[in-house]
Amino acid sequence: MQRYFVSEDQLNGSIVTITGDDVKHIARVMRMQEGEEIIVSNNAGRTVLAKLKKLSESDIQAEVLEELDPKTELPIKVTVAQGLPKGDKLELITQKGTELGVSCFQPFQASRSIVKWDMKKAKKKVERLEKIAKEAAEQSYREIIPTIKEAASFTQLLETIESYTHTIVAYEESAKTGEASNLHNVLNQVKSGDSVLIVIGPEGGLTEEEVSALEGKGAVLCGLGPRIIRTETAPLYVMAAISYHLELMR
Amino acid sequence: MQRYFVSEDQLNGSIVTITGDDVKHIARVMRMQEGEEIIVSNNAGRTVLAKLKKLSESDIQAEVLEELDPKTELPIKVTVAQGLPKGDKLELITQKGTELGVSCFQPFQASRSIVKWDMKKAKKKVERLEKIAKEAAEQSYREIIPTIKEAASFTQLLETIESYTHTIVAYEESAKTGEASNLHNVLNQVKSGDSVLIVIGPEGGLTEEEVSALEGKGAVLCGLGPRIIRTETAPLYVMAAISYHLELMR
């Protein structure tokens, strides 16, 4: 069944009001009619089954049939701090990361990031990633749309570390020297409700200075297996490992 | 350091001969000179450190300095049987799957595959995926290049199941009904040297008939967490879980 996110004021009691692009999607792309059913989330913990009541060009009214409890969120909140990668990799990371349960994407300007975050285009860039996150959240039946933050400096990123329960750094050099237990150790300690920050370097990796600074704040350096995986593959590996450990190893 | 694959006859005793596109890559893209070092694998278990000796337009000679033992292969051989997906998703799956340790890619024509395998273009398609696999294998420091097979029919796929130690089916309906322990159970049973087949449906999923036929051959249906992940994300999830379980949970 098709799923849509609305804002909190659009899911009011037993009435859902759908506006914007989703109107087009329901009426034109899906060619749905009055009486057909959709799933609606308000991105704040409420998900309902609703029946389409009145379709117009500008908005669609639907009636709540049933309160749902999809239970599709990870038991922890994961923020992916990604050193700005080249090209459209941030889009792939946002789409796949959303499917895999990321709560927040925090790009950051790493020393070896070749791309610079263009402040003039920042708003558009964030909006584009938000759209990708929304669509992926709908497709994967998430209860929330992950947050997309504007790129932080490395110093700003460092300052946020203390607000997380655990910080994991995906570190290629750890993998090369055979480090192969830290990720598992951290995941063994994680408790429901914890917040976890995953820091991933850009294509050229994190510098030694960046790694030392992160370690100084209590971050744990983790190898992700013996193969060298690309910067955009690393967050997907960690998210799959988190899901496997917390959701399937029961 | 740059890594290259050559055929077995090109890595002969202490002499490496590099031909084809890699000559261009070494001389023009990397602008390497005599005396510089590369890593060369023969795709048959031998990996060496070699020093460039003689560069010409048509080939490059290098001298073996040291035998290496990268130990970057998973302890099991994994074949990903992917129901033919739309667009260029098979390319993403091949690149990321190679990084994550897949040994063989076996596309198959699923009932709900919208794309048909074009027999006339099959050779070109396989060659294109082989090139992606080779580049990803070099980049991720694999010891072998994964094999790419031409698309099989579902019946042909079924006939191969008995040749694998374990067959896992990524099954969305399992996830929806909360099945959340089969993948972990299978991975707990896996032993070094085993062969594992992972069957993944196309965008529309596997049909009930396909799932029953797979179960009839002893395949285990596995949920991949409560979120609904796209067809191209499923193999990456399973590969990351395999690596996490077999390489990091020690």
XYZ file of C-alpha atoms in Angstrom:
500
model
C 0.000 0.000 0.000
C 1.178 3.535 -0.776
C 2.538 5.517 2.154
C 2.743 9.279 2.603
C 4.125 11.660 5.184
C 2.191 14.745 6.201
C 2.900 17.448 8.760
C 1.349 17.153 12.209
C -1.406 19.671 11.484
C -2.423 17.744 8.358
C -3.283 14.646 10.406
C -5.871 16.118 12.728
C -8.079 13.752 14.696
C -9.808 11.527 12.157
C -9.150 13.744 9.110
C -6.049 13.735 6.884
C -5.398 16.585 4.455
C -2.861 15.907 1.728
C -1.316 18.798 -0.181
C 1.580 19.568 -2.514
C 3.373 16.972 -4.646
C 1.617 14.072 -2.936
C -1.712 15.195 -4.444
C -0.218 14.732 -7.905
C 1.301 11.408 -6.891
C -1.987 10.012 -5.583
C -4.213 11.352 -8.359
C -1.992 11.263 -11.433
C 0.843 8.794 -10.828
C -1.104 6.209 -8.820
C -4.490 7.163 -10.401
C -6.221 6.444 -7.111
C -9.933 7.079 -6.606
C -12.224 7.930 -3.700
C -12.617 4.924 -1.433
C -9.074 3.630 -1.954
C -6.759 3.322 1.040
C -3.354 4.764 1.881
C -1.073 4.809 4.911
C -0.227 8.208 6.371
C 2.437 9.139 8.946
C 2.745 12.516 10.637
C 6.530 12.165 11.143
C 5.902 12.467 14.891
C 4.945 8.948 15.888
C 1.417 8.656 14.520
C 0.724 6.347 11.543
C -2.796 5.624 10.281
C -4.667 3.728 7.604
C -6.899 6.216 5.769
C -9.559 6.097 3.066
C -9.581 8.722 0.309
C -12.736 10.849 0.595
C -12.431 13.879 -1.648
C -9.884 14.500 -4.382
C -9.322 17.924 -5.884
C -6.492 19.542 -7.870
C -5.121 21.278 -4.796
C -5.715 18.842 -1.949
C -7.034 15.461 -0.942
C -9.115 14.671 2.131
C -8.964 11.238 3.688
C -10.618 9.666 6.709
C -8.700 7.749 9.361
C -9.818 4.116 9.471
C -7.316 2.680 11.901
C -4.319 3.644 14.035
C -1.244 1.619 12.976
C 1.920 0.730 14.829
C 4.444 -0.266 12.170
C 7.422 -0.645 14.592
C 9.884 -0.068 11.792
C 12.290 2.227 13.642
C 15.618 0.983 14.997
C 15.730 0.886 18.820
C 18.513 3.523 18.676
C 18.916 6.871 16.939
C 21.764 6.828 14.439
C 23.370 9.944 12.987
C 25.662 9.461 9.985
C 28.397 12.106 9.847
C 29.740 11.811 6.330
C 32.889 13.592 5.180
C 31.691 15.420 2.059
C 32.088 12.962 -0.824
C 32.348 13.659 -4.546
C 29.524 13.735 -7.084
C 26.081 12.561 -6.119
C 27.248 10.046 -3.527
C 25.455 11.940 -0.758
C 22.214 11.189 -2.602
C 22.908 7.451 -2.683
C 23.905 7.535 1.007
C 20.712 9.418 1.898
C 18.447 7.041 -0.013
C 20.040 3.801 1.136
C 20.768 5.085 4.644
C 17.097 6.013 5.053
C 16.045 2.509 4.001
C 18.466 1.127 6.574
C 17.176 3.238 9.465
C 19.366 6.362 9.760
C 17.754 9.126 11.887
C 19.948 12.039 10.868
C 22.505 12.840 8.177
C 25.224 15.305 9.148
C 27.630 15.994 6.276
C 30.911 17.585 7.307
C 33.851 19.260 5.666
C 36.765 16.861 6.157
C 40.381 17.849 5.479
C 40.502 15.551 2.485
C 37.046 16.411 1.118
C 37.669 17.478 -2.472
C 34.202 18.972 -2.751
C 33.493 22.133 -0.791
C 30.033 22.790 0.624
C 28.736 25.712 -1.421
C 26.960 27.954 1.090
C 24.986 29.633 -1.700
C 23.592 26.334 -2.883
C 23.320 24.827 0.609
C 19.591 25.369 0.971
C 18.821 23.753 -2.382
C 21.168 20.872 -1.665
C 19.506 20.173 1.699
C 16.054 20.392 0.113
C 17.065 17.903 -2.577
C 18.364 15.451 0.049
C 15.224 15.982 2.165
C 13.090 15.009 -0.822
C 15.159 11.844 -1.358
C 14.897 11.022 2.361
C 11.116 11.549 2.355
C 10.596 9.295 -0.653
C 12.883 6.604 0.744
C 11.152 6.856 4.150
C 7.754 6.370 2.493
C 9.012 3.493 0.367
C 10.672 1.688 3.271
C 7.756 2.288 5.675
C 9.730 4.388 8.139
C 7.811 6.146 10.921
C 9.951 9.250 10.631
C 11.760 11.102 7.856
C 15.462 11.399 8.697
C 16.756 14.905 9.298
C 19.263 16.401 6.854
C 21.671 18.927 8.337
C 23.783 21.478 6.531
C 27.464 20.597 6.336
C 29.348 21.236 9.580
C 33.014 22.051 9.936
C 35.100 19.331 11.551
C 35.358 21.469 14.692
C 31.580 21.797 14.874
C 31.238 18.039 14.436
C 33.700 17.426 17.293
C 31.665 19.652 19.589
C 28.548 17.521 19.072
C 30.182 14.226 20.043
C 29.446 14.567 23.736
C 25.721 14.643 22.998
C 25.815 11.048 21.697
C 25.894 7.886 23.799
C 28.445 6.282 21.446
C 30.609 7.505 18.583
C 31.986 5.062 16.019
C 34.625 6.022 13.453
C 34.849 3.853 10.334
C 38.612 3.791 9.967
C 40.376 2.179 7.059
C 43.713 1.983 8.839
C 42.059 -0.022 11.613
C 40.863 -2.494 9.012
C 44.337 -2.721 7.475
C 45.931 -3.583 10.801
C 43.306 -6.244 11.369
C 41.152 -4.447 13.977
C 38.053 -6.572 13.925
C 36.185 -6.443 17.193
C 35.464 -2.820 18.101
C 32.226 -2.493 16.140
C 30.905 -5.657 17.749
C 32.026 -4.465 21.191
C 30.216 -1.145 20.802
C 27.042 -2.800 19.514
C 27.108 -5.167 22.469
C 27.024 -2.149 24.795
C 24.285 -0.261 22.975
C 20.952 0.003 24.778
C 17.499 0.856 23.487
C 17.111 4.627 23.263
C 20.836 5.300 22.864
C 22.084 7.745 20.265
C 24.982 6.665 18.062
C 27.145 8.845 15.840
C 28.949 7.180 12.928
C 31.817 9.213 11.479
C 32.980 8.342 7.955
C 35.801 9.995 6.051
C 35.611 11.202 2.440
C 37.268 9.351 -0.490
C 40.785 10.077 0.779
C 39.913 9.023 4.326
C 40.250 10.914 7.606
C 43.618 12.462 8.442
C 45.618 11.296 11.465
C 44.834 14.627 13.143
C 41.105 14.145 12.637
C 41.278 10.598 13.958
C 43.241 11.682 17.057
C 40.784 14.496 17.745
C 37.859 12.066 17.476
C 39.598 9.556 19.746
C 40.261 12.362 22.212
C 36.494 12.851 22.449
C 35.945 9.161 23.197
C 35.121 7.916 19.687
C 35.889 4.256 18.982
C 37.832 3.421 15.793
C 36.303 0.465 13.984
C 37.463 -1.641 11.066
C 34.703 -2.795 8.720
C 36.280 -6.039 7.562
C 39.455 -6.705 5.578
C 38.297 -5.337 2.212
C 38.655 -1.634 1.464
C 35.168 -0.279 0.967
C 34.280 3.028 -0.652
C 33.204 6.011 1.433
C 29.570 5.622 0.332
C 29.547 1.898 1.124
C 30.803 2.362 4.692
C 27.596 3.885 6.170
C 25.515 1.150 4.517
C 27.781 -1.527 5.986
C 27.513 -0.041 9.492
C 23.726 0.427 9.244
C 23.227 -3.166 8.052
C 25.465 -4.405 10.885
C 23.460 -2.345 13.412
C 20.165 -3.726 12.090
C 21.535 -7.272 12.020
C 22.877 -6.999 15.564
C 19.911 -5.214 17.171
C 16.985 -6.518 15.104
C 17.926 -9.996 13.863
C 20.299 -11.484 16.457
C 17.597 -12.306 18.943
C 48.953 1.637 -3.550
C 47.404 0.865 -6.944
C 46.281 -2.716 -7.500
C 45.848 -4.571 -10.773
C 44.608 -7.976 -11.831
C 46.409 -9.916 -14.554
C 45.823 -13.374 -15.994
C 47.831 -16.263 -14.652
C 50.256 -16.308 -17.591
C 50.995 -12.599 -17.093
C 52.373 -13.218 -13.594
C 55.117 -15.664 -14.413
C 57.746 -16.380 -11.772
C 59.294 -13.020 -10.913
C 58.081 -11.135 -13.986
C 54.717 -9.378 -14.422
C 53.514 -8.303 -17.857
C 50.689 -5.768 -17.926
C 48.683 -5.257 -21.099
C 45.437 -3.670 -22.289
C 43.607 -0.873 -20.462
C 45.804 -1.181 -17.387
C 48.803 0.075 -19.396
C 46.922 3.285 -20.068
C 45.814 3.494 -16.447
C 49.353 3.131 -15.096
C 51.079 5.385 -17.634
C 48.465 8.053 -18.388
C 45.954 8.161 -15.536
C 48.359 7.478 -12.669
C 51.408 8.874 -14.546
C 53.609 6.284 -12.908
C 57.294 5.933 -13.765
C 59.867 3.160 -13.774
C 60.820 2.264 -10.207
C 57.352 2.876 -8.769
C 55.492 0.019 -7.087
C 52.134 -1.623 -7.658
C 50.278 -4.623 -6.297
C 49.353 -7.344 -8.780
C 46.988 -10.313 -8.332
C 46.629 -13.181 -10.793
C 42.995 -13.878 -9.783
C 44.092 -17.360 -8.752
C 45.463 -16.858 -5.281
C 48.788 -15.148 -5.969
C 49.262 -11.475 -5.035
C 52.626 -9.709 -5.270
C 54.277 -6.358 -4.767
C 56.018 -5.418 -8.011
C 58.294 -2.633 -9.239
C 57.726 -1.099 -12.686
C 60.702 -1.879 -14.942
C 59.857 -1.002 -18.511
C 56.939 1.055 -19.762
C 55.905 1.073 -23.412
C 52.715 2.014 -25.265
C 51.608 -1.604 -25.558
C 52.776 -3.224 -22.342
C 54.509 -2.736 -19.017
C 57.023 -5.062 -17.425
C 57.371 -5.218 -13.651
C 59.528 -7.227 -11.305
C 58.150 -9.120 -8.319
C 59.590 -7.720 -5.074
C 57.561 -9.655 -2.534
C 54.792 -12.249 -2.255
C 51.804 -10.797 -0.396
C 48.994 -12.465 1.513
C 46.211 -9.883 1.766
C 43.645 -12.225 3.394
C 40.793 -10.103 2.139
C 38.456 -12.885 1.034
C 35.464 -13.968 3.113
C 35.849 -17.451 4.644
C 32.855 -18.572 2.514
C 31.962 -18.286 -1.167
C 28.808 -16.230 -1.675
C 26.768 -16.236 -4.878
C 24.165 -13.497 -5.250
C 21.203 -14.609 -7.382
C 19.443 -11.390 -8.234
C 16.032 -11.276 -9.886
C 16.646 -9.002 -12.893
C 16.093 -5.453 -11.623
C 15.289 -2.330 -13.625
C 17.726 0.230 -15.008
C 21.368 0.095 -14.013
C 20.776 -1.428 -10.589
C 22.744 -4.539 -11.546
C 25.775 -2.274 -11.949
C 25.396 -0.841 -8.447
C 24.883 -4.335 -7.037
C 27.988 -5.600 -8.848
C 30.189 -2.740 -7.674
C 29.045 -2.686 -4.042
C 28.660 -6.480 -3.846
C 32.264 -6.868 -5.018
C 33.469 -4.468 -2.322
C 31.539 -6.525 0.224
C 33.005 -9.875 -0.821
C 30.607 -11.547 -3.297
C 32.248 -14.417 -5.262
C 29.690 -14.800 -8.035
C 26.746 -12.854 -9.444
C 23.966 -14.919 -10.989
C 21.165 -12.759 -12.375
C 17.917 -14.606 -13.029
C 14.648 -13.985 -14.801
C 12.046 -13.767 -12.036
C 8.300 -13.847 -12.724
C 7.995 -10.226 -11.700
C 11.156 -9.001 -13.463
C 9.982 -6.176 -15.671
C 13.240 -6.175 -17.598
C 13.937 -9.120 -19.861
C 17.475 -10.374 -20.395
C 18.237 -9.507 -23.995
C 20.138 -12.499 -25.373
C 21.570 -10.406 -28.211
C 23.067 -7.924 -25.784
C 23.912 -10.528 -23.149
C 27.600 -10.755 -24.001
C 28.061 -6.981 -23.869
C 26.096 -6.748 -20.625
C 28.228 -9.417 -18.971
C 31.419 -7.744 -20.212
C 30.287 -4.415 -18.781
C 29.555 -5.993 -15.383
C 32.887 -7.868 -15.500
C 34.685 -4.561 -15.993
C 32.838 -3.042 -13.006
C 33.662 -6.118 -10.913
C 37.350 -5.986 -11.893
C 37.659 -2.306 -11.001
C 35.815 -2.773 -7.708
C 37.939 -5.835 -6.897
C 41.125 -3.820 -7.511
C 39.840 -0.888 -5.489
C 38.741 -3.009 -2.533
C 41.895 -5.181 -2.573
C 40.083 -8.442 -3.328
C 42.201 -11.493 -4.160
C 39.781 -12.614 -6.853
C 37.475 -10.940 -9.346
C 33.900 -12.146 -8.819
C 32.406 -14.156 -11.666
C 29.472 -12.703 -13.614
C 27.078 -15.247 -15.091
C 24.529 -14.752 -17.825
C 20.937 -14.568 -16.602
C 19.441 -17.947 -15.741
C 15.796 -18.908 -15.882
C 14.179 -19.535 -12.504
C 14.140 -23.272 -13.272
C 17.871 -23.221 -14.021
C 18.472 -21.354 -10.756
C 16.462 -23.955 -8.810
C 18.592 -26.734 -10.278
C 21.788 -25.179 -8.917
C 20.577 -24.951 -5.304
C 21.758 -28.403 -4.339
C 25.341 -27.439 -5.169
C 25.392 -24.864 -2.334
C 25.860 -25.595 1.363
C 23.172 -23.050 2.293
C 20.564 -21.064 0.376
C 19.081 -17.902 1.853
C 16.046 -16.136 0.367
C 15.611 -12.460 1.225
C 11.857 -12.427 1.655
C 9.884 -9.278 2.294
C 6.816 -11.125 3.558
C 8.986 -12.764 6.229
C 10.055 -9.325 7.375
C 6.441 -8.109 7.469
C 5.359 -10.978 9.693
C 8.269 -10.255 12.004
C 10.561 -13.143 11.039
C 13.798 -12.013 12.562
C 16.072 -14.898 13.407
C 16.579 -17.075 10.327
C 19.500 -15.126 8.874
C 21.289 -15.269 12.204
C 20.521 -18.991 12.540
C 21.971 -19.749 9.115
C 25.086 -17.656 9.735
C 25.605 -19.469 13.031
C 25.732 -22.751 11.105
C 28.036 -21.570 8.329
C 31.544 -23.038 8.334
C 34.702 -21.864 6.627
C 34.740 -23.088 3.032
C 30.943 -23.311 2.741
C 29.167 -21.975 -0.310
C 26.115 -19.778 0.238
C 23.500 -18.765 -2.323
C 21.488 -15.610 -1.642
C 18.285 -15.309 -3.669
C 16.768 -11.847 -4.029
C 13.582 -10.964 -5.890
C 13.184 -8.089 -8.361
C 11.336 -4.827 -7.516
C 7.967 -6.578 -7.248
C 9.369 -9.364 -5.088
C 9.308 -13.124 -5.577
C 5.957 -14.794 -6.245
C 4.481 -17.290 -3.782
C 5.176 -20.051 -6.315
C 8.839 -19.072 -6.559
C 9.149 -18.940 -2.787
C 7.513 -22.372 -2.379
C 9.784 -23.869 -5.031
C 12.849 -22.429 -3.273
C 11.654 -23.705 0.113
C 11.072 -27.104 -1.476
C 14.770 -27.188 -2.326
C 15.738 -26.411 1.274
C 16.203 -22.640 1.010
C 15.680 -20.638 4.211
C 13.397 -17.566 4.053
C 14.944 -14.636 5.900
C 13.592 -11.245 6.909
C 16.118 -8.396 6.724
C 14.702 -6.223 9.479
C 11.352 -4.427 9.779
C 11.925 -1.782 7.120
C 11.160 -2.521 3.486
C 14.425 -2.285 1.588
C 14.803 -1.987 -2.159
C 15.884 -4.950 -4.275
C 19.373 -3.477 -4.791
C 19.818 -2.772 -1.077
C 18.998 -6.340 -0.014
C 22.220 -7.999 -1.283
C 24.301 -5.255 0.347
C 22.489 -5.782 3.656
C 23.079 -9.548 3.545
C 26.739 -9.162 2.529
C 27.398 -6.649 5.327
C 25.660 -8.978 7.809
C 27.794 -11.911 6.585
C 30.984 -9.882 6.942
C 29.938 -8.576 10.363
C 29.043 -12.050 11.591
C 32.025 -13.948 10.158
C 34.769 -11.302 10.224
C 33.971 -8.904 13.072
C 32.096 -10.926 15.712
C 35.167 -12.676 17.015
